[in-house]
PDB file of C-alpha atoms and ligand atoms in Angstrom:
ATOM      1  CA  UNK A   4      16.778  14.020   5.810  1.00 47.00           C
ATOM      2  CA  UNK A   5      15.978  17.374   4.232  1.00 47.00           C
ATOM      3  CA  UNK A   6      14.166  17.672   0.928  1.00 52.00           C
ATOM      4  CA  UNK A   7      17.253  19.404  -0.420  1.00 52.00           C
ATOM      5  CA  UNK A   8      19.265  16.226  -0.094  1.00 54.00           C
ATOM      6  CA  UNK A   9      17.852  14.671  -3.209  1.00 64.00           C
ATOM      7  CA  UNK A  10      18.455  11.614  -5.319  1.00 72.00           C
ATOM      8  CA  UNK A  11      18.106  11.963  -9.041  1.00 81.00           C
ATOM      9  CA  UNK A  12      15.376   9.695 -10.350  1.00 84.00           C
ATOM     10  CA  UNK A  13      17.329   8.882 -13.490  1.00 84.00           C
ATOM     11  CA  UNK A  14      19.834   7.034 -11.270  1.00 88.00           C
ATOM     12  CA  UNK A  15      17.133   4.861  -9.806  1.00 95.00           C
ATOM     13  CA  UNK A  16      16.658   1.516 -11.503  1.00 96.00           C
ATOM     14  CA  UNK A  17      13.136   0.750 -12.714  1.00 97.00           C
ATOM     15  CA  UNK A  18      11.747  -2.333 -10.990  1.00 98.00           C
ATOM     16  CA  UNK A  19       8.227  -2.294 -12.485  1.00 98.00           C
ATOM     17  CA  UNK A  20       7.323  -0.043 -15.390  1.00 98.00           C
ATOM     18  CA  UNK A  21       4.033   1.773 -15.951  1.00 98.00           C
ATOM     19  CA  UNK A  22       2.753  -0.729 -18.515  1.00 98.00           C
ATOM     20  CA  UNK A  23       3.375  -3.678 -16.234  1.00 98.00           C
ATOM     21  CA  UNK A  24       1.576  -1.888 -13.417  1.00 98.00           C
ATOM     22  CA  UNK A  25      -1.408  -1.035 -15.615  1.00 98.00           C
ATOM     23  CA  UNK A  26      -1.766  -4.547 -16.959  1.00 98.00           C
ATOM     24  CA  UNK A  27      -1.476  -6.170 -13.519  1.00 98.00           C
ATOM     25  CA  UNK A  28      -4.082  -3.780 -12.104  1.00 98.00           C
ATOM     26  CA  UNK A  29      -6.469  -4.761 -14.899  1.00 98.00           C
ATOM     27  CA  UNK A  30      -6.068  -8.385 -13.799  1.00 98.00           C
ATOM     28  CA  UNK A  31      -6.540  -7.515 -10.130  1.00 98.00           C
ATOM     29  CA  UNK A  32      -9.644  -5.499 -10.979  1.00 98.00           C
ATOM     30  CA  UNK A  33     -11.139  -8.440 -12.817  1.00 98.00           C
ATOM     31  CA  UNK A  34     -10.318 -10.888 -10.047  1.00 98.00           C
ATOM     32  CA  UNK A  35     -11.689  -8.632  -7.310  1.00 98.00           C
ATOM     33  CA  UNK A  36     -14.836  -7.894  -9.338  1.00 98.00           C
ATOM     34  CA  UNK A  37     -15.462 -11.614  -9.763  1.00 98.00           C
ATOM     35  CA  UNK A  38     -14.893 -12.321  -6.080  1.00 98.00           C
ATOM     36  CA  UNK A  39     -17.220  -9.522  -4.944  1.00 98.00           C
ATOM     37  CA  UNK A  40     -19.883 -10.011  -7.627  1.00 98.00           C
ATOM     38  CA  UNK A  41     -23.304  -9.089  -6.188  1.00 97.00           C
ATOM     39  CA  UNK A  42     -21.717  -7.162  -3.327  1.00 98.00           C
ATOM     40  CA  UNK A  43     -20.364  -3.640  -2.954  1.00 98.00           C
ATOM     41  CA  UNK A  44     -16.819  -3.722  -1.584  1.00 98.00           C
ATOM     42  CA  UNK A  45     -15.845  -0.819   0.628  1.00 98.00           C
ATOM     43  CA  UNK A  46     -12.327   0.209  -0.354  1.00 98.00           C
ATOM     44  CA  UNK A  47     -10.284   1.612   2.512  1.00 98.00           C
ATOM     45  CA  UNK A  48      -7.141   3.241   1.191  1.00 98.00           C
ATOM     46  CA  UNK A  49      -4.202   3.540   3.542  1.00 96.00           C
ATOM     47  CA  UNK A  50      -2.717   7.012   3.233  1.00 95.00           C
ATOM     48  CA  UNK A  51      -0.584   8.244   1.981  1.00 91.00           C
ATOM     49  CA  UNK A  52       1.122   5.707  -0.238  1.00 93.00           C
ATOM     50  CA  UNK A  53      -1.942   3.878  -1.570  1.00 97.00           C
ATOM     51  CA  UNK A  54      -3.995   6.586  -3.238  1.00 97.00           C
ATOM     52  CA  UNK A  55      -2.389   6.385  -6.679  1.00 98.00           C
ATOM     53  CA  UNK A  56      -2.908   2.612  -6.757  1.00 98.00           C
ATOM     54  CA  UNK A  57      -6.461   2.958  -5.450  1.00 98.00           C
ATOM     55  CA  UNK A  58      -7.349   5.480  -8.145  1.00 98.00           C
ATOM     56  CA  UNK A  59      -6.275   3.048 -10.852  1.00 98.00           C
ATOM     57  CA  UNK A  60      -7.745  -0.019  -9.141  1.00 98.00           C
ATOM     58  CA  UNK A  61     -11.246   1.421  -8.734  1.00 98.00           C
ATOM     59  CA  UNK A  62     -11.394   2.282 -12.425  1.00 98.00           C
ATOM     60  CA  UNK A  63     -10.745  -1.378 -13.181  1.00 98.00           C
ATOM     61  CA  UNK A  64     -13.643  -2.684 -11.082  1.00 98.00           C
ATOM     62  CA  UNK A  65     -16.886  -3.755 -12.719  1.00 98.00           C
ATOM     63  CA  UNK A  66     -18.737  -3.915  -9.389  1.00 98.00           C
ATOM     64  CA  UNK A  67     -19.909  -0.804  -7.567  1.00 98.00           C
ATOM     65  CA  UNK A  68     -17.523   0.185  -4.778  1.00 98.00           C
ATOM     66  CA  UNK A  69     -17.510   2.765  -2.024  1.00 98.00           C
ATOM     67  CA  UNK A  70     -14.368   4.401  -0.699  1.00 98.00           C
ATOM     68  CA  UNK A  71     -12.862   5.806   2.439  1.00 98.00           C
ATOM     69  CA  UNK A  72      -9.351   6.570   3.607  1.00 98.00           C
ATOM     70  CA  UNK A  73      -7.408   5.883   6.747  1.00 97.00           C
ATOM     71  CA  UNK A  74      -4.278   7.814   7.598  1.00 95.00           C
ATOM     72  CA  UNK A  75      -1.467   5.762   9.095  1.00 89.00           C
ATOM     73  CA  UNK A  76       2.072   6.534  10.044  1.00 83.00           C
ATOM     74  CA  UNK A  77       4.479   3.734  10.794  1.00 75.00           C
ATOM     75  CA  UNK A  78       7.583   4.759  12.598  1.00 67.00           C
ATOM     76  CA  UNK A  79      10.730   2.844  11.794  1.00 61.00           C
ATOM     77  CA  UNK A  80      13.893   3.562  13.749  1.00 52.00           C
ATOM     78  CA  UNK A  81      16.701   2.397  11.479  1.00 48.00           C
ATOM     79  CA  UNK A  82      17.338  -1.314  11.815  1.00 40.00           C
ATOM     80  CA  UNK A  83      15.372  -1.593  15.041  1.00 42.00           C
ATOM     81  CA  UNK A  84      11.849  -1.321  13.687  1.00 54.00           C
ATOM     82  CA  UNK A  85       9.749  -0.073  16.585  1.00 62.00           C
ATOM     83  CA  UNK A  86       6.529  -1.401  15.130  1.00 67.00           C
ATOM     84  CA  UNK A  87       4.790   1.711  16.357  1.00 77.00           C
ATOM     85  CA  UNK A  88       1.738   2.543  14.234  1.00 84.00           C
ATOM     86  CA  UNK A  89      -0.330   5.695  14.625  1.00 86.00           C
ATOM     87  CA  UNK A  90      -3.670   6.683  13.072  1.00 92.00           C
ATOM     88  CA  UNK A  91      -3.424  10.189  11.622  1.00 93.00           C
ATOM     89  CA  UNK A  92      -6.833  10.221   9.896  1.00 96.00           C
ATOM     90  CA  UNK A  93      -9.807   8.151  10.993  1.00 96.00           C
ATOM     91  CA  UNK A  94     -12.457   6.632   8.729  1.00 97.00           C
ATOM     92  CA  UNK A  95     -15.347   8.915   7.782  1.00 98.00           C
ATOM     93  CA  UNK A  96     -17.892   6.170   7.070  1.00 98.00           C
ATOM     94  CA  UNK A  97     -19.168   3.271   9.153  1.00 98.00           C
ATOM     95  CA  UNK A  98     -17.834  -0.149   8.164  1.00 98.00           C
ATOM     96  CA  UNK A  99     -20.368  -2.146  10.205  1.00 98.00           C
ATOM     97  CA  UNK A 100     -21.640  -5.006   8.043  1.00 98.00           C
ATOM     98  CA  UNK A 101     -19.491  -3.905   5.099  1.00 98.00           C
ATOM     99  CA  UNK A 102     -17.106  -5.958   2.976  1.00 98.00           C
ATOM    100  CA  UNK A 103     -13.965  -3.970   3.613  1.00 98.00           C
ATOM    101  CA  UNK A 104     -11.117  -4.212   1.143  1.00 98.00           C
ATOM    102  CA  UNK A 105      -8.022  -2.521   2.533  1.00 98.00           C
ATOM    103  CA  UNK A 106      -5.884  -1.008  -0.231  1.00 98.00           C
ATOM    104  CA  UNK A 107      -2.175  -0.805   0.556  1.00 98.00           C
ATOM    105  CA  UNK A 108       0.777   0.305  -1.505  1.00 97.00           C
ATOM    106  CA  UNK A 109       3.104  -2.277   0.006  1.00 96.00           C
ATOM    107  CA  UNK A 110       3.093  -5.047   2.580  1.00 96.00           C
ATOM    108  CA  UNK A 111       6.432  -5.066   4.357  1.00 94.00           C
ATOM    109  CA  UNK A 112       6.835  -6.286   7.948  1.00 92.00           C
ATOM    110  CA  UNK A 113       3.080  -6.765   8.175  1.00 94.00           C
ATOM    111  CA  UNK A 114       2.806  -4.673  11.321  1.00 92.00           C
ATOM    112  CA  UNK A 115       0.580  -2.009   9.799  1.00 93.00           C
ATOM    113  CA  UNK A 116      -1.906  -4.502   8.436  1.00 94.00           C
ATOM    114  CA  UNK A 117      -1.970  -6.544  11.635  1.00 94.00           C
ATOM    115  CA  UNK A 118      -2.763  -3.351  13.509  1.00 93.00           C
ATOM    116  CA  UNK A 119      -5.437  -2.386  10.966  1.00 95.00           C
ATOM    117  CA  UNK A 120      -7.061  -5.804  11.224  1.00 95.00           C
ATOM    118  CA  UNK A 121      -7.629  -5.315  14.940  1.00 94.00           C
ATOM    119  CA  UNK A 122      -8.816  -1.703  14.586  1.00 94.00           C
ATOM    120  CA  UNK A 123     -11.202  -2.512  11.730  1.00 97.00           C
ATOM    121  CA  UNK A 124     -12.640  -5.728  13.145  1.00 96.00           C
ATOM    122  CA  UNK A 125     -13.651  -3.857  16.310  1.00 96.00           C
ATOM    123  CA  UNK A 126     -16.193  -2.028  14.114  1.00 97.00           C
ATOM    124  CA  UNK A 127     -17.901  -5.270  13.027  1.00 98.00           C
ATOM    125  CA  UNK A 128     -17.418  -5.363   9.264  1.00 98.00           C
ATOM    126  CA  UNK A 129     -18.832  -8.353   7.382  1.00 98.00           C
ATOM    127  CA  UNK A 130     -15.364  -9.135   6.021  1.00 98.00           C
ATOM    128  CA  UNK A 131     -11.897  -7.622   5.813  1.00 98.00           C
ATOM    129  CA  UNK A 132      -9.501  -8.367   2.980  1.00 98.00           C
ATOM    130  CA  UNK A 133      -6.288  -6.791   1.775  1.00 98.00           C
ATOM    131  CA  UNK A 134      -5.057  -5.874  -1.674  1.00 98.00           C
ATOM    132  CA  UNK A 135      -1.419  -4.760  -1.772  1.00 98.00           C
ATOM    133  CA  UNK A 136       0.232  -3.578  -4.956  1.00 98.00           C
ATOM    134  CA  UNK A 137       3.640  -4.737  -3.725  1.00 98.00           C
ATOM    135  CA  UNK A 138       4.639  -7.455  -1.290  1.00 98.00           C
ATOM    136  CA  UNK A 139       8.085  -7.737   0.308  1.00 96.00           C
ATOM    137  CA  UNK A 140       7.587 -11.279   1.549  1.00 94.00           C
ATOM    138  CA  UNK A 141      11.152 -11.635   2.882  1.00 93.00           C
ATOM    139  CA  UNK A 142      10.646  -8.758   5.316  1.00 92.00           C
ATOM    140  CA  UNK A 143       7.635 -10.161   7.133  1.00 94.00           C
ATOM    141  CA  UNK A 144       7.792  -9.986  10.927  1.00 93.00           C
ATOM    142  CA  UNK A 145       4.099 -10.547  11.598  1.00 93.00           C
ATOM    143  CA  UNK A 146       2.504 -13.550   9.841  1.00 94.00           C
ATOM    144  CA  UNK A 147      -0.084 -11.741   7.706  1.00 95.00           C
ATOM    145  CA  UNK A 148      -0.841 -12.238   4.024  1.00 96.00           C
ATOM    146  CA  UNK A 149      -2.524 -10.105   1.419  1.00 98.00           C
ATOM    147  CA  UNK A 150      -5.575 -11.607  -0.277  1.00 98.00           C
ATOM    148  CA  UNK A 151      -4.516  -9.958  -3.547  1.00 98.00           C
ATOM    149  CA  UNK A 152      -0.956  -9.030  -4.485  1.00 98.00           C
ATOM    150  CA  UNK A 153       0.137  -7.050  -7.513  1.00 98.00           C
ATOM    151  CA  UNK A 154       3.816  -7.938  -7.468  1.00 98.00           C
ATOM    152  CA  UNK A 155       6.007  -9.796  -4.977  1.00 98.00           C
ATOM    153  CA  UNK A 156       9.266  -7.815  -4.786  1.00 97.00           C
ATOM    154  CA  UNK A 157      12.701  -8.411  -3.225  1.00 95.00           C
ATOM    155  CA  UNK A 158      13.949  -6.711  -0.063  1.00 94.00           C
ATOM    156  CA  UNK A 159      14.752  -3.321  -1.567  1.00 94.00           C
ATOM    157  CA  UNK A 160      13.382   0.119  -0.733  1.00 94.00           C
ATOM    158  CA  UNK A 161      11.176   1.281  -3.593  1.00 95.00           C
ATOM    159  CA  UNK A 162       9.670   4.617  -4.594  1.00 96.00           C
ATOM    160  CA  UNK A 163       7.254   5.911  -7.199  1.00 97.00           C
ATOM    161  CA  UNK A 164       3.625   5.281  -8.093  1.00 98.00           C
ATOM    162  CA  UNK A 165       2.558   6.876  -4.803  1.00 97.00           C
ATOM    163  CA  UNK A 166       5.404   5.486  -2.686  1.00 96.00           C
ATOM    164  CA  UNK A 167       7.798   8.029  -1.284  1.00 93.00           C
ATOM    165  CA  UNK A 168      11.120   8.546   0.342  1.00 92.00           C
ATOM    166  CA  UNK A 169      10.735  11.571   2.630  1.00 90.00           C
ATOM    167  CA  UNK A 170       7.849  12.733   0.424  1.00 92.00           C
ATOM    168  CA  UNK A 171       9.885  12.499  -2.779  1.00 94.00           C
ATOM    169  CA  UNK A 172       9.127  10.445  -5.898  1.00 96.00           C
ATOM    170  CA  UNK A 173       5.401   9.807  -5.368  1.00 96.00           C
ATOM    171  CA  UNK A 174       4.734  11.287  -8.811  1.00 97.00           C
ATOM    172  CA  UNK A 175       6.835   8.758 -10.737  1.00 97.00           C
ATOM    173  CA  UNK A 176       4.640   6.588 -12.971  1.00 98.00           C
ATOM    174  CA  UNK A 177       6.786   3.508 -12.321  1.00 98.00           C
ATOM    175  CA  UNK A 178       8.250   1.727  -9.297  1.00 98.00           C
ATOM    176  CA  UNK A 179      11.968   2.364  -8.898  1.00 97.00           C
ATOM    177  CA  UNK A 180      14.610   1.038  -6.499  1.00 96.00           C
ATOM    178  CA  UNK A 181      16.095   3.506  -4.067  1.00 92.00           C
ATOM    179  CA  UNK A 182      18.459   0.848  -2.768  1.00 74.00           C
ATOM    180  CA  UNK A 183      19.774   0.544   0.742  1.00 60.00           C
ATOM    181  CA  UNK A 184      19.712   4.277   1.403  1.00 49.00           C
ATOM    182  CA  UNK A 185      16.052   4.338   2.279  1.00 43.00           C
ATOM    183  CA  UNK A 186      16.489   1.943   5.149  1.00 47.00           C
ATOM    184  CA  UNK A 187      19.196   3.821   7.022  1.00 43.00           C
ATOM    185  CA  UNK A 188      18.365   6.362   9.656  1.00 45.00           C
ATOM    186  CA  UNK A 189      15.157   7.170  11.456  1.00 45.00           C
ATOM    187  CA  UNK A 190      12.206   8.069   9.367  1.00 48.00           C
ATOM    188  CA  UNK A 191       8.485   8.332   9.308  1.00 49.00           C
ATOM    189  CA  UNK A 192       6.811   6.503   6.484  1.00 53.00           C
ATOM    190  CA  UNK A 193       3.288   6.415   5.165  1.00 51.00           C
TER     191      UNK A 193
HETATM  192  P1  LIG B 297       4.633  -2.671   7.189  1.00 74.48           P
HETATM  193  O1  LIG B 297       6.081  -2.878   7.541  1.00 74.48           O
HETATM  194  O2  LIG B 297       4.036  -3.889   6.537  1.00 74.48           O
HETATM  195  O3  LIG B 297       3.877  -2.225   8.398  1.00 74.48           O
HETATM  196  O4  LIG B 297       4.600  -1.531   6.095  1.00 74.48           O
HETATM  197  C1  LIG B 297       4.201  -0.269   6.437  1.00 74.48           C
HETATM  198  C2  LIG B 297       4.348   0.775   5.385  1.00 74.48           C
HETATM  199  O5  LIG B 297       5.718   1.025   5.162  1.00 74.48           O
HETATM  200  C3  LIG B 297       3.804   0.562   4.003  1.00 74.48           C
HETATM  201  O6  LIG B 297       2.423   0.745   3.911  1.00 74.48           O
HETATM  202  C4  LIG B 297       4.531   1.667   3.266  1.00 74.48           C
HETATM  203  O7  LIG B 297       3.848   2.879   3.451  1.00 74.48           O
HETATM  204  C5  LIG B 297       5.861   1.707   3.975  1.00 74.48           C
HETATM  205  N1  LIG B 297       6.914   1.036   3.204  1.00 74.48           N
HETATM  206  C6  LIG B 297       7.420  -0.199   3.393  1.00 74.48           C
HETATM  207  N2  LIG B 297       8.368  -0.485   2.489  1.00 74.48           N
HETATM  208  C7  LIG B 297       8.462   0.607   1.688  1.00 74.48           C
HETATM  209  C8  LIG B 297       9.254   0.926   0.533  1.00 74.48           C
HETATM  210  O8  LIG B 297      10.081   0.133   0.027  1.00 74.48           O
HETATM  211  N3  LIG B 297       9.063   2.156  -0.009  1.00 74.48           N
HETATM  212  C9  LIG B 297       8.162   3.057   0.490  1.00 74.48           C
HETATM  213  N4  LIG B 297       7.390   2.791   1.552  1.00 74.48           N
HETATM  214  C10 LIG B 297       7.534   1.586   2.147  1.00 74.48           C
HETATM  215 MG1  LIG B 298       1.523   2.692   3.711  1.00 74.48          MG
END
């Protein structure tokens, strides 16, 4: 769908507002800091959706943390989700012996994270955990779980706070519902 075919954000219902997001991320930051006390977690942000969340999360950590990014594109073909995942940007730093904390915007079918688990573990990290801001539990196809979840959400397509629909709406400070529209048609998501 072309960028010109736009939805107006004022028509999109707010699911989670900016204050709720900020306060939940403070809690996650505290929990993660406690769990990793004495260690230096290596945050691996999954591009593109996760960078806004990661920027807020890292500022709520009281343990030192290092960062890297991995570029991923998941291709969904309408209702028949192909499950095809492609790396578009590799890690820059070694994760051997590191305590990797994957930072995701949203856990949906679980295919991306399952794929990441196998790619990352091949590089011998000390541990791999996942923090996902949002979790669509009802959509899971692969039985994976996040170690830390910001908000479980229903089966709706959401945008904002880094999440996009065809590159739109990443800038919104809250999470809004795009509805069913986002799931129709072929698209590339990240
Ligand atoms: P998976 O289905 O768990 O592999 O999710 C893969 C990716 O799909 C997520 O990291 C997001 O980038 C994207 N995604 C899933 N659901 C949504 C949504 O509701 N809005 C925007 N992106 C989404
Ligand atoms: Mg993603």
